[in-house]
Coordinates of N, CA and C in Angstrom, one line a residue:
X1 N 0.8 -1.2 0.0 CA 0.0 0.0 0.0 C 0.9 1.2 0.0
X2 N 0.5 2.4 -0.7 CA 1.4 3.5 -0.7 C 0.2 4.7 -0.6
X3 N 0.7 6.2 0.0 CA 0.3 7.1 -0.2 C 1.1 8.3 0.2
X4 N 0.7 9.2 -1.0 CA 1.9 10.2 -1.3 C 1.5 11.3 -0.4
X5 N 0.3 11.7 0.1 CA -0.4 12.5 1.1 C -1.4 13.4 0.4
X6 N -2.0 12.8 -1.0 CA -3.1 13.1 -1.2 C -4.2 12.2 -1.9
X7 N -3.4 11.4 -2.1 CA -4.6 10.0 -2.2 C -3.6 8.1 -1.8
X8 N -4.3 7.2 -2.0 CA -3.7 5.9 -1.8 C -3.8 5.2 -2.9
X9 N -3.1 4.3 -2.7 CA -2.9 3.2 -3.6 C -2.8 2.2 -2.9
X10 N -3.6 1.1 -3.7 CA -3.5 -0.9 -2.9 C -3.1 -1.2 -4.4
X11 N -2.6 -2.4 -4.3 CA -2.6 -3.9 -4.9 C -2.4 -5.4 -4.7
X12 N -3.4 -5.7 -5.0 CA -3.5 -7.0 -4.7 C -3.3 -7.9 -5.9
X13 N -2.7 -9.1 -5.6 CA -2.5 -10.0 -6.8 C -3.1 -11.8 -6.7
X14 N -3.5 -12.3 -7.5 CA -3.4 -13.8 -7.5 C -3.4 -14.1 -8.5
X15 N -3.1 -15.6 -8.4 CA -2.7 -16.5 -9.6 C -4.3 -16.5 -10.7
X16 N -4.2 -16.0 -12.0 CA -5.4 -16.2 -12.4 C -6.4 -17.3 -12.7
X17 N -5.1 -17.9 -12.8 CA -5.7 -19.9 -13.1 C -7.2 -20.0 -11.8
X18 N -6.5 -19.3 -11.1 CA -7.4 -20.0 -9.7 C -8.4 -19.2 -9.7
X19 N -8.8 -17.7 -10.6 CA -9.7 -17.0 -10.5 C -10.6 -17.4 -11.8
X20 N -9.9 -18.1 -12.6 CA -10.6 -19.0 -13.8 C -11.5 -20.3 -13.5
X21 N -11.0 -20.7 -12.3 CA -11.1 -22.0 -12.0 C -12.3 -21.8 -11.1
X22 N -12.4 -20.7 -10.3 CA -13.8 -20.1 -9.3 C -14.8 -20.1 -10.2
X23 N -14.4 -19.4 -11.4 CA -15.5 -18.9 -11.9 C -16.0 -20.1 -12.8
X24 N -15.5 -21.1 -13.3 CA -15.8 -22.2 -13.9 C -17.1 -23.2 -12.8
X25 N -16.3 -23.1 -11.8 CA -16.9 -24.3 -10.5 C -18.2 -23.5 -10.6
X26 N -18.5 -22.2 -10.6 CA -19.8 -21.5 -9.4 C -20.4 -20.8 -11.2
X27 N -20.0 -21.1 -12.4 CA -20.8 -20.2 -13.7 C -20.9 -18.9 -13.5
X28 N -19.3 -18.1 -13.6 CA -19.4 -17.0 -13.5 C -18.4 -17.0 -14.8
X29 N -17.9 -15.5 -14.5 CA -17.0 -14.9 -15.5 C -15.3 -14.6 -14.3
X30 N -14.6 -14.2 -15.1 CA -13.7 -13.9 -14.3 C -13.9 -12.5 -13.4
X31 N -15.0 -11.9 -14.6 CA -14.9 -10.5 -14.2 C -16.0 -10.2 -12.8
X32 N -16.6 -11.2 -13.4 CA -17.6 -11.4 -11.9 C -16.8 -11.8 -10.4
X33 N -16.5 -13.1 -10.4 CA -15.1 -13.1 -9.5 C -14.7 -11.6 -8.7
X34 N -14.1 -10.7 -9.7 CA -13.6 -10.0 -9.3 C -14.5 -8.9 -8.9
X35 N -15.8 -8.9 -9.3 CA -16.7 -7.6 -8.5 C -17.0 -8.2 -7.5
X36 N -17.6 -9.4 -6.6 CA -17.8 -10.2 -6.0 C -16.4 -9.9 -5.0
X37 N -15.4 -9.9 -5.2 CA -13.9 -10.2 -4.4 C -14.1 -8.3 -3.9
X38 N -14.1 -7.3 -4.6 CA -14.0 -6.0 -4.6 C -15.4 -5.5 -3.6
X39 N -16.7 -6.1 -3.9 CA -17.8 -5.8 -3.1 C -17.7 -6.3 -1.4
X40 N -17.0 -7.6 -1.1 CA -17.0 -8.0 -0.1 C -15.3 -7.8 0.8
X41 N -14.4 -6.8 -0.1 CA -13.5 -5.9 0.1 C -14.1 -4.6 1.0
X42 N -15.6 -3.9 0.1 CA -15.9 -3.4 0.5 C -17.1 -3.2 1.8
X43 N -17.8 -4.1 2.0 CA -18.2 -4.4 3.0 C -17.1 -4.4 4.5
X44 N -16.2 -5.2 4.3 CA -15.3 -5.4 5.1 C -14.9 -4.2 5.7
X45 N -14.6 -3.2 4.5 CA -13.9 -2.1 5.0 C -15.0 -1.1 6.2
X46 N -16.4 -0.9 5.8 CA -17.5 -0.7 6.3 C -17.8 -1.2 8.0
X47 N -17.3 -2.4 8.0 CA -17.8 -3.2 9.4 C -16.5 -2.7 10.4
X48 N -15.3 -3.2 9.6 CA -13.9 -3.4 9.9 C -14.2 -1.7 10.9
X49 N -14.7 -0.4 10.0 CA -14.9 1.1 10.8 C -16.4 1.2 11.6
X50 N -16.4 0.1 11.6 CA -17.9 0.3 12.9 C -19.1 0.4 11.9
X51 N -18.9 0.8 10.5 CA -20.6 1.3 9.8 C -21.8 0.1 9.4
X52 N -22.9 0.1 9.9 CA -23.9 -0.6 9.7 C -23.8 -1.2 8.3
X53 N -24.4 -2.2 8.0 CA -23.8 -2.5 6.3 C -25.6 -3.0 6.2
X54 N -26.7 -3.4 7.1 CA -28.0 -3.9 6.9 C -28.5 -2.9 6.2
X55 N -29.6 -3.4 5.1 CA -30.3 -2.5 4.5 C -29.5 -1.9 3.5
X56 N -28.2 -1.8 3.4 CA -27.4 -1.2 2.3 C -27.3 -1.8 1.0
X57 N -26.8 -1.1 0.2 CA -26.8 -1.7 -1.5 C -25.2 -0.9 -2.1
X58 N -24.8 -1.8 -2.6 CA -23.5 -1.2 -3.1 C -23.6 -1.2 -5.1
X59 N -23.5 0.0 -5.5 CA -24.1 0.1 -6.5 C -22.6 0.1 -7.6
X60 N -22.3 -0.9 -8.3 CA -20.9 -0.5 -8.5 C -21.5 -0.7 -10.3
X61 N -20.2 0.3 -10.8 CA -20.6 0.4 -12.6 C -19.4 -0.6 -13.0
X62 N -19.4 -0.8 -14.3 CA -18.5 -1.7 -14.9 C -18.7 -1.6 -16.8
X63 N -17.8 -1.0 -17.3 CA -17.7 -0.7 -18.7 C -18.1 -1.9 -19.3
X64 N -18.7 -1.7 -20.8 CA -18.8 -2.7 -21.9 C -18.6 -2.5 -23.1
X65 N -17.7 -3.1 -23.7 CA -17.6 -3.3 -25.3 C -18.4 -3.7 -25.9
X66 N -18.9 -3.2 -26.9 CA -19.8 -3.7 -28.1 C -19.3 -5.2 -28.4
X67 N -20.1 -5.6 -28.8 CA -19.9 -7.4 -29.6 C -19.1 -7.4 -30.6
X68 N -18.1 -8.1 -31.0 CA -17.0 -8.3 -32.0 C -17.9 -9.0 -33.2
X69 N -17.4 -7.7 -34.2 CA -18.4 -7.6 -35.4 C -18.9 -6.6 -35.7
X70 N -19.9 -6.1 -34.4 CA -20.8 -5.2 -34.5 C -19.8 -3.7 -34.2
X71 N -20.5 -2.9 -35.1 CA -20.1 -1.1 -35.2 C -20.9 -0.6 -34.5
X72 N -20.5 0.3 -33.2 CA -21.2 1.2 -32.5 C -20.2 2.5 -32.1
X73 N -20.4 3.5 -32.9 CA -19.1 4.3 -33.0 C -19.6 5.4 -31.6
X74 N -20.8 5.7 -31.0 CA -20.7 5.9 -29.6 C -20.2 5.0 -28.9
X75 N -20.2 4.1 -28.6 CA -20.1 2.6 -27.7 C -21.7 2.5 -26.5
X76 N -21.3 2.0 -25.5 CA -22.5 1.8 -25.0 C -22.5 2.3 -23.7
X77 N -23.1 2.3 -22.7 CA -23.0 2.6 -21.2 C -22.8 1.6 -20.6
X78 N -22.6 2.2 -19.2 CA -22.1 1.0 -18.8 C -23.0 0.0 -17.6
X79 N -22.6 -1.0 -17.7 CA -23.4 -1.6 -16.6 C -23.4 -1.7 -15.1
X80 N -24.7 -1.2 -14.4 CA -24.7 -1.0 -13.4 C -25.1 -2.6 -12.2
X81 N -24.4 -2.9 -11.5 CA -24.6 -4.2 -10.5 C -24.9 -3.8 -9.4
X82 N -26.0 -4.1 -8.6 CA -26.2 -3.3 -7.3 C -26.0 -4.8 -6.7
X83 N -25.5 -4.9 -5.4 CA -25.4 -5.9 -4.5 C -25.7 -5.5 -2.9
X84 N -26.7 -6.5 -2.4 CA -27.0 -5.7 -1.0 C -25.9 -6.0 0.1
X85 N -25.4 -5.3 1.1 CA -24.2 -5.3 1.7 C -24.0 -6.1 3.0
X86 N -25.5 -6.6 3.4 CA -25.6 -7.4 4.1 C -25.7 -9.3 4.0
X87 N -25.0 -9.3 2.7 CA -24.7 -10.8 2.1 C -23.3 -11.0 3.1
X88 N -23.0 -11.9 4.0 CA -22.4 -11.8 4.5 C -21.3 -12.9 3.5
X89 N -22.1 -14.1 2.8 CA -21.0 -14.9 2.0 C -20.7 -14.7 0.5
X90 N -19.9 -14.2 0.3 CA -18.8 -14.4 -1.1 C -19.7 -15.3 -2.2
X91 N -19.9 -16.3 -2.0 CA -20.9 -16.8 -2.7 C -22.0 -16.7 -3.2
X92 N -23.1 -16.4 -1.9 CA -24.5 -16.2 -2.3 C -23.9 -14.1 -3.2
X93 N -23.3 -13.9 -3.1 CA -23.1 -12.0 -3.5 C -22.6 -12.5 -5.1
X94 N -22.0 -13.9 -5.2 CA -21.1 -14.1 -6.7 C -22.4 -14.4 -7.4
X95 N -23.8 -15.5 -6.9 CA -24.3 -15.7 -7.4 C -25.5 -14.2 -8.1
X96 N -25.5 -13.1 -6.8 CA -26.5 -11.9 -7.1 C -25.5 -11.0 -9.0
X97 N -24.1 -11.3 -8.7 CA -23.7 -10.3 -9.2 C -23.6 -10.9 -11.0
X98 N -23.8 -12.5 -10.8 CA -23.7 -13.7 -12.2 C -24.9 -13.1 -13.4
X99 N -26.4 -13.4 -11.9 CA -27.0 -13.1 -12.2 C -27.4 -11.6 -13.2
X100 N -27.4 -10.5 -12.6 CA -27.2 -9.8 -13.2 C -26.5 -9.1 -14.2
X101 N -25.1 -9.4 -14.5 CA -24.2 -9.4 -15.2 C -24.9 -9.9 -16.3
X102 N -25.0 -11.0 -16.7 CA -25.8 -12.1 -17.3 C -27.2 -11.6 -17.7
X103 N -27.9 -11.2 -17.1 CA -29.3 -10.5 -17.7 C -28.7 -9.1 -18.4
X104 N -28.4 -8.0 -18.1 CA -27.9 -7.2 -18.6 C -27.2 -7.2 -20.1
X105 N -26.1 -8.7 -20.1 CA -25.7 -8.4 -21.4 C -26.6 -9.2 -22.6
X106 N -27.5 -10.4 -22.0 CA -28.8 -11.0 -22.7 C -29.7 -9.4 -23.4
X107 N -30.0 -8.5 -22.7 CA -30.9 -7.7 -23.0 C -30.2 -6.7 -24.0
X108 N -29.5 -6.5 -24.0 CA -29.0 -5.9 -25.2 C -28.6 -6.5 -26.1
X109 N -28.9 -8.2 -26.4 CA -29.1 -8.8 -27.8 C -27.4 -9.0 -28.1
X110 N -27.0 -9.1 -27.8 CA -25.1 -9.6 -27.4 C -24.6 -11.1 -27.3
X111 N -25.0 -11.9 -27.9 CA -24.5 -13.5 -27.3 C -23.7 -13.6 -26.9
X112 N -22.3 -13.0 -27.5 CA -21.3 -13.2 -27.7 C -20.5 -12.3 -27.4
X113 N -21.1 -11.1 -26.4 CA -21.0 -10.2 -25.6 C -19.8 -10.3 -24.1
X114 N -19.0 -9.7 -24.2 CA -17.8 -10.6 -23.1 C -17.3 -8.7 -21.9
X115 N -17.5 -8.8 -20.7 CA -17.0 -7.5 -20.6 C -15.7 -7.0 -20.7
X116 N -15.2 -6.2 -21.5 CA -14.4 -5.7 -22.1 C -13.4 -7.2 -22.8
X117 N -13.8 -7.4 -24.2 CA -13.3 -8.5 -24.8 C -11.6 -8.1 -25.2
X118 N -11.6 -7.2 -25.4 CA -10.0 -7.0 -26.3 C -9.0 -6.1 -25.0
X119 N -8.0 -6.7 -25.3 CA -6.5 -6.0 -24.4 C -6.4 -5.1 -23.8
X120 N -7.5 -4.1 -24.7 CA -7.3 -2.8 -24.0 C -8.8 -2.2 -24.6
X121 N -9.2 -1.2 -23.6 CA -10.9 -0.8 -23.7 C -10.6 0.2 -24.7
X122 N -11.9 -0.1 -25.8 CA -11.4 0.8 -26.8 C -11.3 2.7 -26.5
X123 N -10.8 3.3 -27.1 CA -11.1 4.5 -26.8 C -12.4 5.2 -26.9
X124 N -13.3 4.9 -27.4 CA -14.9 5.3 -27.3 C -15.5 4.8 -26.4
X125 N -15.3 3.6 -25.7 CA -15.7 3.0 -25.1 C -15.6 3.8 -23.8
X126 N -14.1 3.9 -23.7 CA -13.7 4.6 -22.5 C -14.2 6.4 -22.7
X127 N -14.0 6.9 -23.6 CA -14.5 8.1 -23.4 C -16.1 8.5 -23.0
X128 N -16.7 7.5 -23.8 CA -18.5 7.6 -23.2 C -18.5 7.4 -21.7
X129 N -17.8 6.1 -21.0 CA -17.8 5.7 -19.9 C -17.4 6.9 -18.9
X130 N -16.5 7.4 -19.5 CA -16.1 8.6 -18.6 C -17.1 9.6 -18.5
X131 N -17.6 10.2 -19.9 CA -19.0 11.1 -19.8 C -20.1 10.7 -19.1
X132 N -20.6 9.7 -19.1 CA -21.8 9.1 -18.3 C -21.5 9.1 -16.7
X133 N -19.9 8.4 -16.5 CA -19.8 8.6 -15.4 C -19.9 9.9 -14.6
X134 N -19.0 11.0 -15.5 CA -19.0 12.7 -14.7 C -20.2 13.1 -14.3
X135 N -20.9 12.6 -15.5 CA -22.7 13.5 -15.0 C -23.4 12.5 -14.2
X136 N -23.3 11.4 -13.9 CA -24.3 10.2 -13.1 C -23.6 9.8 -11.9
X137 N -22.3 9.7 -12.3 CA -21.5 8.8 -11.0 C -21.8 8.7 -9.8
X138 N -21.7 10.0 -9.1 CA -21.8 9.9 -7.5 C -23.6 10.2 -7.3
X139 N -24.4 10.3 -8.2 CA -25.7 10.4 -7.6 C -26.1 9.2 -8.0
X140 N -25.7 7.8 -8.6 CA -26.3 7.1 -8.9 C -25.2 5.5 -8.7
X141 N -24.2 5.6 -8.6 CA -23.2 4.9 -7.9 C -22.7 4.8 -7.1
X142 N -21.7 3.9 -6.4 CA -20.9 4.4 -5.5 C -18.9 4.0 -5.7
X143 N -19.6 2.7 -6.7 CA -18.0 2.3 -6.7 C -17.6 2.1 -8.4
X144 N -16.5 2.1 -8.9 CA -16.0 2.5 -10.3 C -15.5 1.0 -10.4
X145 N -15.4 -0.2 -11.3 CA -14.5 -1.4 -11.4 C -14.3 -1.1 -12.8
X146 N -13.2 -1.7 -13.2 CA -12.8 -1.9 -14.5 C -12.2 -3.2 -14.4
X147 N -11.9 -4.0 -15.7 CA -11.8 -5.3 -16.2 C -11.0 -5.1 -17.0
X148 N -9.8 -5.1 -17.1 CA -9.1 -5.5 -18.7 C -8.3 -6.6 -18.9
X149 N -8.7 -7.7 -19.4 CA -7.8 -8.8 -19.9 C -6.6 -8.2 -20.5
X150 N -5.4 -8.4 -19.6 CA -4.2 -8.0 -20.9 C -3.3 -9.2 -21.5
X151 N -2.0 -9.0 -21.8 CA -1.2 -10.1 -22.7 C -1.3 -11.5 -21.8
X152 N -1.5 -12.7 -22.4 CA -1.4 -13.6 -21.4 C 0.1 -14.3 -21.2
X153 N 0.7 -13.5 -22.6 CA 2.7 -13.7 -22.1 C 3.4 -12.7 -22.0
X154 N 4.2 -13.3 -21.2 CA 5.1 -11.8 -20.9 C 5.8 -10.9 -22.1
X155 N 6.0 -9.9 -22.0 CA 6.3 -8.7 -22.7 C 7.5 -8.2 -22.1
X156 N 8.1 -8.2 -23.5 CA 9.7 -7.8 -23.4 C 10.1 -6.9 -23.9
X157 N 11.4 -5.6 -22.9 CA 11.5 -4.6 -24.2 C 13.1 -4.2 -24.0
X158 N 13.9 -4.5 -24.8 CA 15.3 -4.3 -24.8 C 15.7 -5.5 -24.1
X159 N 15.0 -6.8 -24.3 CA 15.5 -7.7 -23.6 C 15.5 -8.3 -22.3
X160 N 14.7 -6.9 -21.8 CA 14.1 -6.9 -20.6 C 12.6 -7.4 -20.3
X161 N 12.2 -8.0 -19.4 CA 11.2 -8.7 -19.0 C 10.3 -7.9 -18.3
X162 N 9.0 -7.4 -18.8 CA 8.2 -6.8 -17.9 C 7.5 -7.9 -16.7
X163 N 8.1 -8.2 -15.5 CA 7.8 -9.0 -14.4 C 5.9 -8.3 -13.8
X164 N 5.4 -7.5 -13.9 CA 4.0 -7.4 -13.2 C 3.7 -5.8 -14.0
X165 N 1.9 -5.8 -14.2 CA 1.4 -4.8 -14.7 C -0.2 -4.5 -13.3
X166 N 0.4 -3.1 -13.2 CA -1.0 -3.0 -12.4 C -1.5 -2.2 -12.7
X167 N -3.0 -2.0 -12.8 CA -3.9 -0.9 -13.7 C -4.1 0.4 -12.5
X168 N -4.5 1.4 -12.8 CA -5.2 2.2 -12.1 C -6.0 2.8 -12.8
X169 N -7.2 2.8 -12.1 CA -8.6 3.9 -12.5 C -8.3 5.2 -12.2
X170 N -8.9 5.7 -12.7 CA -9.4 7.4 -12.5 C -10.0 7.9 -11.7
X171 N -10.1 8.3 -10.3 CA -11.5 8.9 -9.6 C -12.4 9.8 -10.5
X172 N -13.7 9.6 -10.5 CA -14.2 10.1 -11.4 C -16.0 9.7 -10.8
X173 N -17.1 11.0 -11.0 CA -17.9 11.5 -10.5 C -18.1 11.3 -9.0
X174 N -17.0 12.0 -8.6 CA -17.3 11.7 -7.0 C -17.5 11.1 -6.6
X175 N -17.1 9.5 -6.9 CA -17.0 8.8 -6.2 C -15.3 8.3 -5.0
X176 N -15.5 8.6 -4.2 CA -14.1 8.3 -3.2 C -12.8 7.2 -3.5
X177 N -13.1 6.1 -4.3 CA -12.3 5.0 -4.7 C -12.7 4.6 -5.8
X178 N -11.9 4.3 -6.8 CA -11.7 3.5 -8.2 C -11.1 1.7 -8.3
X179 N -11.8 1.1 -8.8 CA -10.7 -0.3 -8.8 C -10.7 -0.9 -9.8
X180 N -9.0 -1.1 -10.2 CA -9.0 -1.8 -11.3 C -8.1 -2.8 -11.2
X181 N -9.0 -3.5 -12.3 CA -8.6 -5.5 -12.3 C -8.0 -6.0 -13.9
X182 N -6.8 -6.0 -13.6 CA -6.3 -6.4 -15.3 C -5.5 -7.6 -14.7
X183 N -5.2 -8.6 -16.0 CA -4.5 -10.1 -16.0 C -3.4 -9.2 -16.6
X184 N -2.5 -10.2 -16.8 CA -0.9 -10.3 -17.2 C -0.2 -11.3 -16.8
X185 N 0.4 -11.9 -18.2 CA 0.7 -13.0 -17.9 C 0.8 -14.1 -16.7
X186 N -0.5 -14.2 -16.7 CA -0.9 -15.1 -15.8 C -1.4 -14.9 -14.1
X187 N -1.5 -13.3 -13.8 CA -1.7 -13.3 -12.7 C -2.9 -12.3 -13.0
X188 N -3.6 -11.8 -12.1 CA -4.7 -11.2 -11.7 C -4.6 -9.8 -10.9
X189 N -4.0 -9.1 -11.2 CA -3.8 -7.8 -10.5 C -5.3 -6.9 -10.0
X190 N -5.3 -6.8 -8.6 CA -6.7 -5.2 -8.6 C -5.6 -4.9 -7.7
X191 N -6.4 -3.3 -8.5 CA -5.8 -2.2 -7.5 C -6.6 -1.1 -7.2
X192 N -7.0 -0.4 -6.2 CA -7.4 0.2 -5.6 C -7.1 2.0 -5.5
X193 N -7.5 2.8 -6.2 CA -7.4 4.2 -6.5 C -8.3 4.9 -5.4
X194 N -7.4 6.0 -3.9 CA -8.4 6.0 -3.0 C -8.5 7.5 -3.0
X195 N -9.7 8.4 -2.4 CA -9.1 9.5 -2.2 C -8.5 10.1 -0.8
X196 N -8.0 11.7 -0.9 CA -7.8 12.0 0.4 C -8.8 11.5 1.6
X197 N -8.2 10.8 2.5 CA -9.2 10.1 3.7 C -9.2 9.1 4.1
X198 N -9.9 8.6 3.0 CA -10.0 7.6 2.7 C -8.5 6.5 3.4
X199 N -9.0 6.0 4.8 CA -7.4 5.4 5.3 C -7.7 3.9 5.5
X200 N -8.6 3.1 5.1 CA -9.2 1.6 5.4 C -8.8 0.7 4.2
X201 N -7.3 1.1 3.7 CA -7.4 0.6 2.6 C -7.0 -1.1 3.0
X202 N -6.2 -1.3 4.0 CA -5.7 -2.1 4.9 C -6.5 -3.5 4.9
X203 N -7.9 -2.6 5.6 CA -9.2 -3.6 5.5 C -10.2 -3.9 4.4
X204 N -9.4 -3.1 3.3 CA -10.2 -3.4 2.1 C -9.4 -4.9 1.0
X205 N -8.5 -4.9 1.9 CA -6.9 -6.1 1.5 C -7.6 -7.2 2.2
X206 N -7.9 -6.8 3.3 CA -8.2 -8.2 4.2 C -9.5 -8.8 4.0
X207 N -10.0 -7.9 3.5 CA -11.8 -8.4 2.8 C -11.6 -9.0 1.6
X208 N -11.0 -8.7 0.8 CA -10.8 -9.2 -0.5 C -10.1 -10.2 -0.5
X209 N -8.8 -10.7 0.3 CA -8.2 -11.7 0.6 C -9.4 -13.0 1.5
X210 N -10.2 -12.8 2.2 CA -10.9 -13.6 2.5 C -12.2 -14.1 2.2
X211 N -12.4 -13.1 1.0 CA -13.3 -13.3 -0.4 C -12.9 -14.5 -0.7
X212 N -11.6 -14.0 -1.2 CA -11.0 -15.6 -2.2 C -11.0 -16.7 -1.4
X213 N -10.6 -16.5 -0.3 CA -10.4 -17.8 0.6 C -11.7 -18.5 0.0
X214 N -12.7 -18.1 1.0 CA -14.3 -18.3 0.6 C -14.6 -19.1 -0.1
X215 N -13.8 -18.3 -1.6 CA -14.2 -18.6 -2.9 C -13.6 -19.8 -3.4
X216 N -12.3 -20.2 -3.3 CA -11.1 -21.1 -3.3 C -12.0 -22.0 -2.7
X217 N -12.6 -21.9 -1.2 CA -12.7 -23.3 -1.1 C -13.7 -24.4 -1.9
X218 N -14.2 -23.5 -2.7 CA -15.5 -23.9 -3.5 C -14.9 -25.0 -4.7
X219 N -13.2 -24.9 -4.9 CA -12.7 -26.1 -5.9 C -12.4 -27.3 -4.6
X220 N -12.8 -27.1 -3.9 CA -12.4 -28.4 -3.1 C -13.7 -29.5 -3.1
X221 N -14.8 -28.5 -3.2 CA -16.7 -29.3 -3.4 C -16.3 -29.7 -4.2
X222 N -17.1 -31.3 -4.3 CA -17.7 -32.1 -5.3 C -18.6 -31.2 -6.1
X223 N -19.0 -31.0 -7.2 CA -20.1 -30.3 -7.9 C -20.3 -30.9 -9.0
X224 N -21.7 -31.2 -9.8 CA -22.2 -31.9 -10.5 C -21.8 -31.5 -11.6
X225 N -21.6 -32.6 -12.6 CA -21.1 -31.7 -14.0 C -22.6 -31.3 -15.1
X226 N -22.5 -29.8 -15.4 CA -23.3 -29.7 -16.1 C -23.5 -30.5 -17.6

């Protein structure tokens, strides 16, 4: 964790295999995994400071790419996942957030619909996201995630080995923290964008770390093969 004395920074990492393998056992996505790992990050951090979490809803956005093939030279908005904050297990919150995810990209006629499909979010993509977010963000969200699949082999430059990539979001429409989740060769990087204050980032490590736990232990169940 670092902070310069005007905002913070986390990063957390795991092996992706194992965030592929969550999401295989329980019919999710990777990306889901990781709002699921980030929501009960955020809960954690809420209890961890004394704040009631019953009755709450955590409303977090998440960009989308158009379908490969299809031309949409605005791009699209983004999707919104509410999760209620009083799900105390990792599980039953992976299955609210499947769900939804899943209805969302069915309804806009997408089969083949993946969130954010290519290496890097396209630039329309990202600039609508940003517009929608400035004017909606903080009155209609609360938390920012991003997703980008990057290289799944290492990248070399002068011979040199780029050993780890970690993303960072933007703060953007007032909301207090940003998180972003990119792969690279083979690991799973989120990281956490906080603002001034904001000092719980500690217990936002410890929630997310025992997300996975949770979640991990779910390759040890027998489960029926579909």
């Amino acid at each position: 964790m670092a902070r310069d004395g005007r905002r913070g920074l986390l990063a957390i990492t795991w092996p992706l295999s194992d965030i592929a393998r969550i999401g295989h056992v329980l019919g999710a996505t990777v990306n889901d995994v990781a709002l699921t790992v980030a929501t009960a990050a955020i809960r954690h951090m809420l209890t961890t400071a004394g704040e009631p979490v019953t009755g709450r809803t955590l409303r977090m956005t998440v960009p989308v790419a158009p379908a490969p093939g299809t031309h949409n030279s605005q791009g699209t908005a983004p999707i919104i996942v509410s999760v209620p904050m009083d799900l105390p297990d990792p599980i039953l919150t992976l299955a609210r957030i499947t769900e939804q995810t899943t209805a969302a990209k069915a309804s806009r006629a997408r089969s083949q619909a993946e969130l954010v499909p290519s290496p890097l979010i396209p630039p329309f993509v990202m600039r609508r996201g940003m517009r929608w977010l400035r004017r909606h963000g903080g009155e209609r969200v609360h938390l920012y995630v991003t997703n980008v699949p990057g290289p799944p082999t290492p990248l070399w430059l002068d011979h040199l080995r780029l050993t780890s990539a970690y993303p960072i979001a933007p703060l953007v429409g007032g909301m207090p923290m940003a998180v972003a989740v990119m792969s690279y060769a083979g690991t799973l990087a989120m990281t956490v964008n906080a603002a001034p204050g904001l000092s719980e980032l500690r217990s936002f490590k410890a929630g997310a770390q025992n997300a996975m736990e949770v979640l991990s232990r779910q390759l040890l169940v027998p489960h029926p093969r579909s």
